[in-house]
Amino acid sequence: MNIGGKRITKIGVENFRNDKREDNFVIVSFYQRDSIWDHKKQKNVGEIWKSMQRFYFDKDGLTGINAEISDFNNDGFKDFTFQSGIAARGGNVIRTLFIYNPESKNFTLIKNSDSFPNLSYNSTLNCINSLILTGSTTTSFLKIKGDSLDEFARVDVSDKILVEEKDSSGKFRIIEEKIFTGNDEDFYRTYKNYKPLEF
């Protein structure tokens, strides 16, 4: 499957476990297709995959890589995530996210992506959603800013629905509050919009 720049980018993911120390780590490597130039013949004589970036991460020993290639910012280029952990008895899947930059032809590690479980692209608002399962259920609406995810709104569902939006000063303000009247299935759904409220 294509990732980043089509036919010029590839990825390698390795998962290592040290049984003696009982620790795990992951190496994520990004490569770019490059030509081999023959100075004597003054022409390209082949191609190689040139290593461009390499990242090292600690990882839990419970889950697999579960890599996903998908467009998370709607720019037409495929980005990359892998599962780095799990929480809430398996309900919160923690993923590390990389966004492809077509100008630099590199991937940007989104440093706080592991703070927002169950990431998905939201085509309705052209943003990223996170579904956080605790005693309540929270849908976070996120924009990519530089190398981080910035939350601009959230919908919290418990015995009531609380909708908050970030104002110009960076503080969250309640814009809607009402009693939750849905069923169990509705309780665990991800919202695609918060004004108006839509699943």
PDB file of C-alpha atoms in Angstrom:
ATOM      1  CA  MET A   1       0.000   0.000   0.000  1.00  0.00           C
ATOM      2  CA  ASN A   2       1.234   3.510  -0.797  1.00  0.00           C
ATOM      3  CA  ILE A   3       2.426   5.709   2.045  1.00  0.00           C
ATOM      4  CA  GLY A   4       3.624   9.307   1.885  1.00  0.00           C
ATOM      5  CA  GLY A   5       4.746  10.091  -1.647  1.00  0.00           C
ATOM      6  CA  LYS A   6       3.495   7.387  -3.998  1.00  0.00           C
ATOM      7  CA  ARG A   7       6.222   5.017  -5.175  1.00  0.00           C
ATOM      8  CA  ILE A   8       8.953   7.149  -3.569  1.00  0.00           C
ATOM      9  CA  THR A   9       8.365   6.408   0.112  1.00  0.00           C
ATOM     10  CA  LYS A  10       8.320   3.227   2.167  1.00  0.00           C
ATOM     11  CA  ILE A  11       8.310   2.307   5.821  1.00  0.00           C
ATOM     12  CA  GLY A  12       9.858  -0.411   7.955  1.00  0.00           C
ATOM     13  CA  VAL A  13       8.576  -1.297  11.440  1.00  0.00           C
ATOM     14  CA  GLU A  14      10.431  -3.658  13.775  1.00  0.00           C
ATOM     15  CA  ASN A  15       9.240  -4.829  17.178  1.00  0.00           C
ATOM     16  CA  PHE A  16      11.851  -6.200  19.626  1.00  0.00           C
ATOM     17  CA  ARG A  17      11.424  -7.901  22.978  1.00  0.00           C
ATOM     18  CA  ASN A  18      14.110  -8.495  25.598  1.00  0.00           C
ATOM     19  CA  ASP A  19      12.876 -11.522  27.566  1.00  0.00           C
ATOM     20  CA  LYS A  20      15.504 -11.124  30.285  1.00  0.00           C
ATOM     21  CA  ARG A  21      14.531  -7.542  31.048  1.00  0.00           C
ATOM     22  CA  GLU A  22      10.929  -8.062  29.918  1.00  0.00           C
ATOM     23  CA  ASP A  23      10.864  -4.863  27.894  1.00  0.00           C
ATOM     24  CA  ASN A  24       9.732  -4.103  24.365  1.00  0.00           C
ATOM     25  CA  PHE A  25      10.657  -1.446  21.875  1.00  0.00           C
ATOM     26  CA  VAL A  26       9.774  -0.501  18.322  1.00  0.00           C
ATOM     27  CA  ILE A  27      11.924   0.965  15.549  1.00  0.00           C
ATOM     28  CA  VAL A  28      10.079   2.902  12.841  1.00  0.00           C
ATOM     29  CA  SER A  29      12.167   3.687   9.736  1.00  0.00           C
ATOM     30  CA  PHE A  30      11.150   5.773   6.728  1.00  0.00           C
ATOM     31  CA  TYR A  31      12.883   5.402   3.362  1.00  0.00           C
ATOM     32  CA  GLN A  32      12.887   7.402   0.147  1.00  0.00           C
ATOM     33  CA  ARG A  33      13.610   6.075  -3.329  1.00  0.00           C
ATOM     34  CA  ASP A  34      16.859   7.480  -4.707  1.00  0.00           C
ATOM     35  CA  SER A  35      18.706   6.971  -7.958  1.00  0.00           C
ATOM     36  CA  ILE A  36      22.270   5.661  -8.342  1.00  0.00           C
ATOM     37  CA  TRP A  37      24.328   8.007 -10.456  1.00  0.00           C
ATOM     38  CA  ASP A  38      27.271   6.616 -12.423  1.00  0.00           C
ATOM     39  CA  HIS A  39      29.789   9.438 -12.814  1.00  0.00           C
ATOM     40  CA  LYS A  40      31.710   7.642 -15.539  1.00  0.00           C
ATOM     41  CA  LYS A  41      28.634   6.931 -17.636  1.00  0.00           C
ATOM     42  CA  GLN A  42      26.965  10.210 -16.574  1.00  0.00           C
ATOM     43  CA  LYS A  43      23.592   8.572 -16.108  1.00  0.00           C
ATOM     44  CA  ASN A  44      21.360   6.831 -13.581  1.00  0.00           C
ATOM     45  CA  VAL A  45      22.117   3.120 -13.415  1.00  0.00           C
ATOM     46  CA  GLY A  46      19.665   1.969 -10.765  1.00  0.00           C
ATOM     47  CA  GLU A  47      17.698   2.817  -7.654  1.00  0.00           C
ATOM     48  CA  ILE A  48      18.104   2.342  -3.906  1.00  0.00           C
ATOM     49  CA  TRP A  49      15.971   2.973  -0.821  1.00  0.00           C
ATOM     50  CA  LYS A  50      17.720   5.693   1.182  1.00  0.00           C
ATOM     51  CA  SER A  51      17.088   5.843   4.944  1.00  0.00           C
ATOM     52  CA  MET A  52      15.617   9.256   5.811  1.00  0.00           C
ATOM     53  CA  GLN A  53      14.300   8.975   9.356  1.00  0.00           C
ATOM     54  CA  ARG A  54      14.441   6.500  12.229  1.00  0.00           C
ATOM     55  CA  PHE A  55      12.483   6.565  15.495  1.00  0.00           C
ATOM     56  CA  TYR A  56      12.777   4.401  18.630  1.00  0.00           C
ATOM     57  CA  PHE A  57       9.881   3.844  21.044  1.00  0.00           C
ATOM     58  CA  ASP A  58       9.185   1.847  24.169  1.00  0.00           C
ATOM     59  CA  LYS A  59       6.156  -0.384  23.719  1.00  0.00           C
ATOM     60  CA  ASP A  60       3.837  -2.474  25.852  1.00  0.00           C
ATOM     61  CA  GLY A  61       4.303  -6.229  25.713  1.00  0.00           C
ATOM     62  CA  LEU A  62       0.604  -6.968  25.348  1.00  0.00           C
ATOM     63  CA  THR A  63      -0.372  -5.786  21.893  1.00  0.00           C
ATOM     64  CA  GLY A  64       0.941  -6.108  18.358  1.00  0.00           C
ATOM     65  CA  ILE A  65       1.987  -3.297  16.053  1.00  0.00           C
ATOM     66  CA  ASN A  66      -1.432  -3.129  14.334  1.00  0.00           C
ATOM     67  CA  ALA A  67      -0.082  -0.600  11.822  1.00  0.00           C
ATOM     68  CA  GLU A  68      -2.503   1.560   9.846  1.00  0.00           C
ATOM     69  CA  ILE A  69      -1.862   3.639   6.740  1.00  0.00           C
ATOM     70  CA  SER A  70      -4.496   6.335   6.241  1.00  0.00           C
ATOM     71  CA  ASP A  71      -4.861  10.042   5.427  1.00  0.00           C
ATOM     72  CA  PHE A  72      -5.349  11.821   8.756  1.00  0.00           C
ATOM     73  CA  ASN A  73      -5.226  15.428   7.496  1.00  0.00           C
ATOM     74  CA  ASN A  74      -7.065  15.180   4.150  1.00  0.00           C
ATOM     75  CA  ASP A  75      -4.102  16.331   2.038  1.00  0.00           C
ATOM     76  CA  GLY A  76      -4.146  13.321  -0.291  1.00  0.00           C
ATOM     77  CA  PHE A  77      -1.027  11.726   1.234  1.00  0.00           C
ATOM     78  CA  LYS A  78      -1.123   8.612   3.393  1.00  0.00           C
ATOM     79  CA  ASP A  79       0.025   8.940   7.008  1.00  0.00           C
ATOM     80  CA  PHE A  80       1.001   6.207   9.462  1.00  0.00           C
ATOM     81  CA  THR A  81       0.054   5.015  12.940  1.00  0.00           C
ATOM     82  CA  PHE A  82       0.946   2.004  15.038  1.00  0.00           C
ATOM     83  CA  GLN A  83      -0.465   0.732  18.312  1.00  0.00           C
ATOM     84  CA  SER A  84       1.862   1.654  21.155  1.00  0.00           C
ATOM     85  CA  GLY A  85      -0.328   0.616  24.075  1.00  0.00           C
ATOM     86  CA  ILE A  86      -3.768  -0.085  25.466  1.00  0.00           C
ATOM     87  CA  ALA A  87      -5.732   1.140  28.487  1.00  0.00           C
ATOM     88  CA  ALA A  88      -9.186   0.991  30.104  1.00  0.00           C
ATOM     89  CA  ARG A  89      -9.279  -2.837  29.925  1.00  0.00           C
ATOM     90  CA  GLY A  90      -8.757  -2.758  26.187  1.00  0.00           C
ATOM     91  CA  GLY A  91     -11.219   0.044  25.418  1.00  0.00           C
ATOM     92  CA  ASN A  92      -8.645   2.772  24.822  1.00  0.00           C
ATOM     93  CA  VAL A  93      -6.258   1.895  21.995  1.00  0.00           C
ATOM     94  CA  ILE A  94      -3.170   4.100  22.195  1.00  0.00           C
ATOM     95  CA  ARG A  95      -1.551   4.900  18.845  1.00  0.00           C
ATOM     96  CA  THR A  96       1.547   6.820  17.760  1.00  0.00           C
ATOM     97  CA  LEU A  97       0.817   9.013  14.731  1.00  0.00           C
ATOM     98  CA  PHE A  98       3.111  10.229  11.949  1.00  0.00           C
ATOM     99  CA  ILE A  99       1.938  12.819   9.381  1.00  0.00           C
ATOM    100  CA  TYR A 100       3.602  12.984   5.972  1.00  0.00           C
ATOM    101  CA  ASN A 101       4.887  16.384   4.847  1.00  0.00           C
ATOM    102  CA  PRO A 102       4.995  16.487   1.019  1.00  0.00           C
ATOM    103  CA  GLU A 103       7.234  19.593   1.003  1.00  0.00           C
ATOM    104  CA  SER A 104      10.049  18.137   3.104  1.00  0.00           C
ATOM    105  CA  LYS A 105       9.166  14.560   2.043  1.00  0.00           C
ATOM    106  CA  ASN A 106       9.552  13.558   5.682  1.00  0.00           C
ATOM    107  CA  PHE A 107       7.181  12.361   8.385  1.00  0.00           C
ATOM    108  CA  THR A 108       6.320  14.479  11.423  1.00  0.00           C
ATOM    109  CA  LEU A 109       5.942  12.579  14.680  1.00  0.00           C
ATOM    110  CA  ILE A 110       2.845  13.895  16.455  1.00  0.00           C
ATOM    111  CA  LYS A 111       4.321  14.021  19.935  1.00  0.00           C
ATOM    112  CA  ASN A 112       1.126  13.928  21.983  1.00  0.00           C
ATOM    113  CA  SER A 113      -0.819  11.463  19.816  1.00  0.00           C
ATOM    114  CA  ASP A 114      -0.516   8.827  22.538  1.00  0.00           C
ATOM    115  CA  SER A 115      -2.456  11.135  24.881  1.00  0.00           C
ATOM    116  CA  PHE A 116      -5.595  10.730  22.753  1.00  0.00           C
ATOM    117  CA  PRO A 117      -6.829   7.114  22.386  1.00  0.00           C
ATOM    118  CA  ASN A 118      -8.911   5.643  19.567  1.00  0.00           C
ATOM    119  CA  LEU A 119      -7.857   8.152  16.892  1.00  0.00           C
ATOM    120  CA  SER A 120      -9.857   8.442  13.666  1.00  0.00           C
ATOM    121  CA  TYR A 121     -10.218  10.941  10.835  1.00  0.00           C
ATOM    122  CA  ASN A 122     -13.424  12.997  10.919  1.00  0.00           C
ATOM    123  CA  SER A 123     -14.432  13.974   7.370  1.00  0.00           C
ATOM    124  CA  THR A 124     -17.388  16.072   8.576  1.00  0.00           C
ATOM    125  CA  LEU A 125     -15.197  18.653  10.346  1.00  0.00           C
ATOM    126  CA  ASN A 126     -11.914  17.774   8.589  1.00  0.00           C
ATOM    127  CA  CYS A 127     -10.244  17.054  11.904  1.00  0.00           C
ATOM    128  CA  ILE A 128      -9.139  14.116  14.028  1.00  0.00           C
ATOM    129  CA  ASN A 129     -11.400  12.515  16.640  1.00  0.00           C
ATOM    130  CA  SER A 130     -10.384  10.745  19.809  1.00  0.00           C
ATOM    131  CA  LEU A 131     -12.843   8.596  21.747  1.00  0.00           C
ATOM    132  CA  ILE A 132     -11.826   8.405  25.410  1.00  0.00           C
ATOM    133  CA  LEU A 133     -13.474   5.741  27.556  1.00  0.00           C
ATOM    134  CA  THR A 134     -13.462   6.248  31.327  1.00  0.00           C
ATOM    135  CA  GLY A 135     -16.484   6.280  33.640  1.00  0.00           C
ATOM    136  CA  SER A 136     -17.900   8.552  30.976  1.00  0.00           C
ATOM    137  CA  THR A 137     -17.310   8.739  27.217  1.00  0.00           C
ATOM    138  CA  THR A 138     -15.551  11.746  25.678  1.00  0.00           C
ATOM    139  CA  THR A 139     -15.237  12.599  21.997  1.00  0.00           C
ATOM    140  CA  SER A 140     -12.348  15.033  21.511  1.00  0.00           C
ATOM    141  CA  PHE A 141     -12.112  17.111  18.337  1.00  0.00           C
ATOM    142  CA  LEU A 142      -8.483  17.755  17.367  1.00  0.00           C
ATOM    143  CA  LYS A 143      -6.502  19.770  14.826  1.00  0.00           C
ATOM    144  CA  ILE A 144      -2.877  19.165  13.895  1.00  0.00           C
ATOM    145  CA  LYS A 145      -0.706  22.122  14.895  1.00  0.00           C
ATOM    146  CA  GLY A 146       2.952  21.647  14.071  1.00  0.00           C
ATOM    147  CA  ASP A 147       3.990  18.405  15.763  1.00  0.00           C
ATOM    148  CA  SER A 148       1.033  18.199  18.169  1.00  0.00           C
ATOM    149  CA  LEU A 149      -2.701  17.615  18.369  1.00  0.00           C
ATOM    150  CA  ASP A 150      -4.687  20.597  19.641  1.00  0.00           C
ATOM    151  CA  GLU A 151      -8.117  19.940  21.132  1.00  0.00           C
ATOM    152  CA  PHE A 152     -10.674  22.578  20.100  1.00  0.00           C
ATOM    153  CA  ALA A 153     -13.923  20.957  21.297  1.00  0.00           C
ATOM    154  CA  ARG A 154     -15.240  17.971  23.214  1.00  0.00           C
ATOM    155  CA  VAL A 155     -18.464  16.122  23.950  1.00  0.00           C
ATOM    156  CA  ASP A 156     -18.610  14.367  27.323  1.00  0.00           C
ATOM    157  CA  VAL A 157     -21.360  11.801  27.901  1.00  0.00           C
ATOM    158  CA  SER A 158     -22.322  10.453  31.335  1.00  0.00           C
ATOM    159  CA  ASP A 159     -25.806  10.886  32.804  1.00  0.00           C
ATOM    160  CA  LYS A 160     -25.810  14.145  30.842  1.00  0.00           C
ATOM    161  CA  ILE A 161     -24.204  15.454  27.671  1.00  0.00           C
ATOM    162  CA  LEU A 162     -21.769  18.323  28.133  1.00  0.00           C
ATOM    163  CA  VAL A 163     -20.476  20.110  25.016  1.00  0.00           C
ATOM    164  CA  GLU A 164     -17.432  22.374  25.374  1.00  0.00           C
ATOM    165  CA  GLU A 165     -15.584  24.531  22.852  1.00  0.00           C
ATOM    166  CA  LYS A 166     -12.254  26.338  23.176  1.00  0.00           C
ATOM    167  CA  ASP A 167     -12.577  30.117  22.952  1.00  0.00           C
ATOM    168  CA  SER A 168     -10.089  32.648  21.565  1.00  0.00           C
ATOM    169  CA  SER A 169      -8.283  32.808  24.913  1.00  0.00           C
ATOM    170  CA  GLY A 170      -7.661  29.040  24.871  1.00  0.00           C
ATOM    171  CA  LYS A 171     -10.173  28.217  27.619  1.00  0.00           C
ATOM    172  CA  PHE A 172     -12.971  25.674  27.244  1.00  0.00           C
ATOM    173  CA  ARG A 173     -16.496  27.041  27.607  1.00  0.00           C
ATOM    174  CA  ILE A 174     -19.730  25.048  27.955  1.00  0.00           C
ATOM    175  CA  ILE A 175     -21.930  25.674  24.904  1.00  0.00           C
ATOM    176  CA  GLU A 176     -24.575  22.998  25.519  1.00  0.00           C
ATOM    177  CA  GLU A 177     -25.712  20.841  28.426  1.00  0.00           C
ATOM    178  CA  LYS A 178     -28.588  18.379  28.444  1.00  0.00           C
ATOM    179  CA  ILE A 179     -29.727  15.072  29.949  1.00  0.00           C
ATOM    180  CA  PHE A 180     -28.466  11.947  28.140  1.00  0.00           C
ATOM    181  CA  THR A 181     -31.497   9.957  26.939  1.00  0.00           C
ATOM    182  CA  GLY A 182     -29.767   7.524  24.572  1.00  0.00           C
ATOM    183  CA  ASN A 183     -29.170   3.794  24.948  1.00  0.00           C
ATOM    184  CA  ASP A 184     -25.980   1.847  25.720  1.00  0.00           C
ATOM    185  CA  GLU A 185     -24.936   1.872  22.065  1.00  0.00           C
ATOM    186  CA  ASP A 186     -25.286   5.659  21.894  1.00  0.00           C
ATOM    187  CA  PHE A 187     -23.203   6.035  25.065  1.00  0.00           C
ATOM    188  CA  TYR A 188     -20.118   4.587  23.344  1.00  0.00           C
ATOM    189  CA  ARG A 189     -20.467   6.289  19.961  1.00  0.00           C
ATOM    190  CA  THR A 190     -18.038   8.850  18.528  1.00  0.00           C
ATOM    191  CA  TYR A 191     -19.567  12.203  17.635  1.00  0.00           C
ATOM    192  CA  LYS A 192     -18.766  13.626  14.182  1.00  0.00           C
ATOM    193  CA  ASN A 193     -20.109  17.079  15.051  1.00  0.00           C
ATOM    194  CA  TYR A 194     -20.720  19.046  18.234  1.00  0.00           C
ATOM    195  CA  LYS A 195     -22.808  21.977  16.976  1.00  0.00           C
ATOM    196  CA  PRO A 196     -25.246  20.550  16.229  1.00  0.00           C
ATOM    197  CA  LEU A 197     -24.635  17.227  17.975  1.00  0.00           C
ATOM    198  CA  GLU A 198     -24.323  14.405  15.433  1.00  0.00           C
ATOM    199  CA  PHE A 199     -23.027  10.835  15.565  1.00  0.00           C
TER     200      PHE A 199
END
